[in-house]
Coordinates of C-alpha atoms in Angstrom, one line a residue:
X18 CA -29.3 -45.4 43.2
X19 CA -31.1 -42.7 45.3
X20 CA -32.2 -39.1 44.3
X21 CA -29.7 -37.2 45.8
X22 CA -26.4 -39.5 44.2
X23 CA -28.6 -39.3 40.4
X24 CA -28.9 -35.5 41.2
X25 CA -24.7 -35.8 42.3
X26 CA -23.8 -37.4 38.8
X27 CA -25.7 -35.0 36.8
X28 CA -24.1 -32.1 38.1
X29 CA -21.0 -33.5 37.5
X30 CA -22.0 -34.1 34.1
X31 CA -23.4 -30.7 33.8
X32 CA -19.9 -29.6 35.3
X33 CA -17.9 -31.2 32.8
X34 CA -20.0 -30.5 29.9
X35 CA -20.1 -26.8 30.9
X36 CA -15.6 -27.1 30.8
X37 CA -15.6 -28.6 27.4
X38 CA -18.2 -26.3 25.9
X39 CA -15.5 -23.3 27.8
X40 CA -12.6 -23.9 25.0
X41 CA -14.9 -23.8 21.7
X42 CA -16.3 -20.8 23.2
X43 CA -13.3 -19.2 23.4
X44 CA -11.8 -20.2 19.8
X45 CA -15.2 -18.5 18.5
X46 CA -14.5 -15.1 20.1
X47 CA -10.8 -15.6 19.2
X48 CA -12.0 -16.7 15.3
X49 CA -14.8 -13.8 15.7
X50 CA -12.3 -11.2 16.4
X51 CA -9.9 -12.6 13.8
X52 CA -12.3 -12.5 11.1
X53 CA -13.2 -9.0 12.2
X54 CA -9.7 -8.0 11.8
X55 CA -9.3 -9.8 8.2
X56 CA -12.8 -8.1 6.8
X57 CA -11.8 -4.7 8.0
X58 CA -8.2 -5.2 6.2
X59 CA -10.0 -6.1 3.3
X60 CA -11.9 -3.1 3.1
X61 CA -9.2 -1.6 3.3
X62 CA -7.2 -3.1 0.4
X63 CA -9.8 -2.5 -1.5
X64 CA -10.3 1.3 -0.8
X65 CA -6.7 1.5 -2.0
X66 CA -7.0 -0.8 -5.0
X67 CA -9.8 1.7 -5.7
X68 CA -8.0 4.9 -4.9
X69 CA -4.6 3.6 -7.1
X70 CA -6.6 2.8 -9.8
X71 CA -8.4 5.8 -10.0
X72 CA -4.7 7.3 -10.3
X73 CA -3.3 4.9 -13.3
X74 CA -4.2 4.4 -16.7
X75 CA -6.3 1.8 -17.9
X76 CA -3.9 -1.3 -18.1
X77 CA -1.4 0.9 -16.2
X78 CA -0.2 1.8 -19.8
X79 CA 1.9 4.8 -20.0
X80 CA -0.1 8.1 -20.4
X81 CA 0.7 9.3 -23.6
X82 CA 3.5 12.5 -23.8
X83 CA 1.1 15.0 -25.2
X84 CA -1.6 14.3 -21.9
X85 CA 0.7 13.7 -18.9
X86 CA 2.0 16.5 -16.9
X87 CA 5.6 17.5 -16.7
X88 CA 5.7 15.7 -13.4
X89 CA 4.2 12.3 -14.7
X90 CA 6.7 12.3 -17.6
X91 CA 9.5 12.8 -15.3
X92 CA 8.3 9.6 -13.2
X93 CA 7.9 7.6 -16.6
X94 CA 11.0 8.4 -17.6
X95 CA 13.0 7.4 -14.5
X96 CA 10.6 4.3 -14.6
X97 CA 11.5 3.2 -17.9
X98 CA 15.4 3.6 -17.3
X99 CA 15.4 1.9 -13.5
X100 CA 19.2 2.7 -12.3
X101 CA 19.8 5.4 -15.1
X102 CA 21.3 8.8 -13.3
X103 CA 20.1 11.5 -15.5
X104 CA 21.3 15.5 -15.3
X105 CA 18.3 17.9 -15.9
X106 CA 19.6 18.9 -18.7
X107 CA 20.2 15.8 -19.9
X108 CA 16.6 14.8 -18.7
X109 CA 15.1 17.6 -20.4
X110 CA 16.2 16.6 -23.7
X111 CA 15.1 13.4 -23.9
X112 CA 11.8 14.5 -22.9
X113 CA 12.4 17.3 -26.2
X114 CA 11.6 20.0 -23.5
X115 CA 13.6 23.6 -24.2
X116 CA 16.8 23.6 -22.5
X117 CA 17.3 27.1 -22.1
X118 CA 18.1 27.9 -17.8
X119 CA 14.7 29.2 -16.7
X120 CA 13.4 25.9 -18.1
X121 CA 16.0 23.7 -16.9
X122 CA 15.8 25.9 -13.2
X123 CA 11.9 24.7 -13.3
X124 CA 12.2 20.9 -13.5
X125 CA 15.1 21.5 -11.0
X126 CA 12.8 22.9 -8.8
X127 CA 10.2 19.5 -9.8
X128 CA 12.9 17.1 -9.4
X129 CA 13.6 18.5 -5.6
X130 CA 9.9 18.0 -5.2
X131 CA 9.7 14.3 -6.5
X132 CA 13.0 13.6 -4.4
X133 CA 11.3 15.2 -0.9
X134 CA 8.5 12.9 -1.9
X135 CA 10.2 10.1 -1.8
X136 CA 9.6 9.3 -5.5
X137 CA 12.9 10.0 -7.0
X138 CA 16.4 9.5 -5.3
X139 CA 19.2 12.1 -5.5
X140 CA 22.4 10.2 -5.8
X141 CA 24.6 13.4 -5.6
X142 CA 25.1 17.1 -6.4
X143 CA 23.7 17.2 -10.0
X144 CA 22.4 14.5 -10.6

């Protein structure tokens, strides 16, 4: 074997080993950018884990009557009767508000909040 066919063979090694060293290459910046991705979408989960919890009570127990605004007793309510249609002033006595109509006109004026939220649904007029 002369110099110049060894010199051949070991760029064609070189060659081949150069291909096959190509596709892991390629998987790493495809796994590289993928775990970029996942991390970042972790970070993110977490920020709202963070930010929900900051918002619920500890065990996401239900905030006693006597602490929780108006609005969170609203949402606890329809949370605890899933499917129930309630009137307001049907709603506002089982929450032992006053029923009198500047009262009722108020948690009218909540509920169309809560609905334009997206919190509450309004079924139909009334209701």
């Amino acid at each position: 074997m002369n110099v110049s066919e060894l010199l051949r063979l070991l760029q064609t090694e070189h060659d081949e080993s150069a291909a096959r060293a190509g596709n892991p290459r390629e998987q790493i910046e495809r796994l590289t950018t993928a775990l970029a991705e996942t991390a970042a979408r972790l970070a993110e989960l977490a920020a709202t884990r963070k930010v929900i919890d900051g918002l619920t009570p500890p065990d996401h127990a239900t905030a006693p009557a006597e602490t929780a605004t108006v609005y969170q007793r609203i949402v606890t309510t329809f949370n605890e009767h899933p499917g129930k249609v309630f009137r307001v002033r049907d709603l506002h006595e089982h929450l032992g508000l006053p029923t009198d109509e500047p009262s009722i006109n108020v948690t009218r004026s909540r509920l169309g909040r809560l609905v334009r939220q997206g919190l509450l649904e309004q079924p139909g007029r009334g209701v």
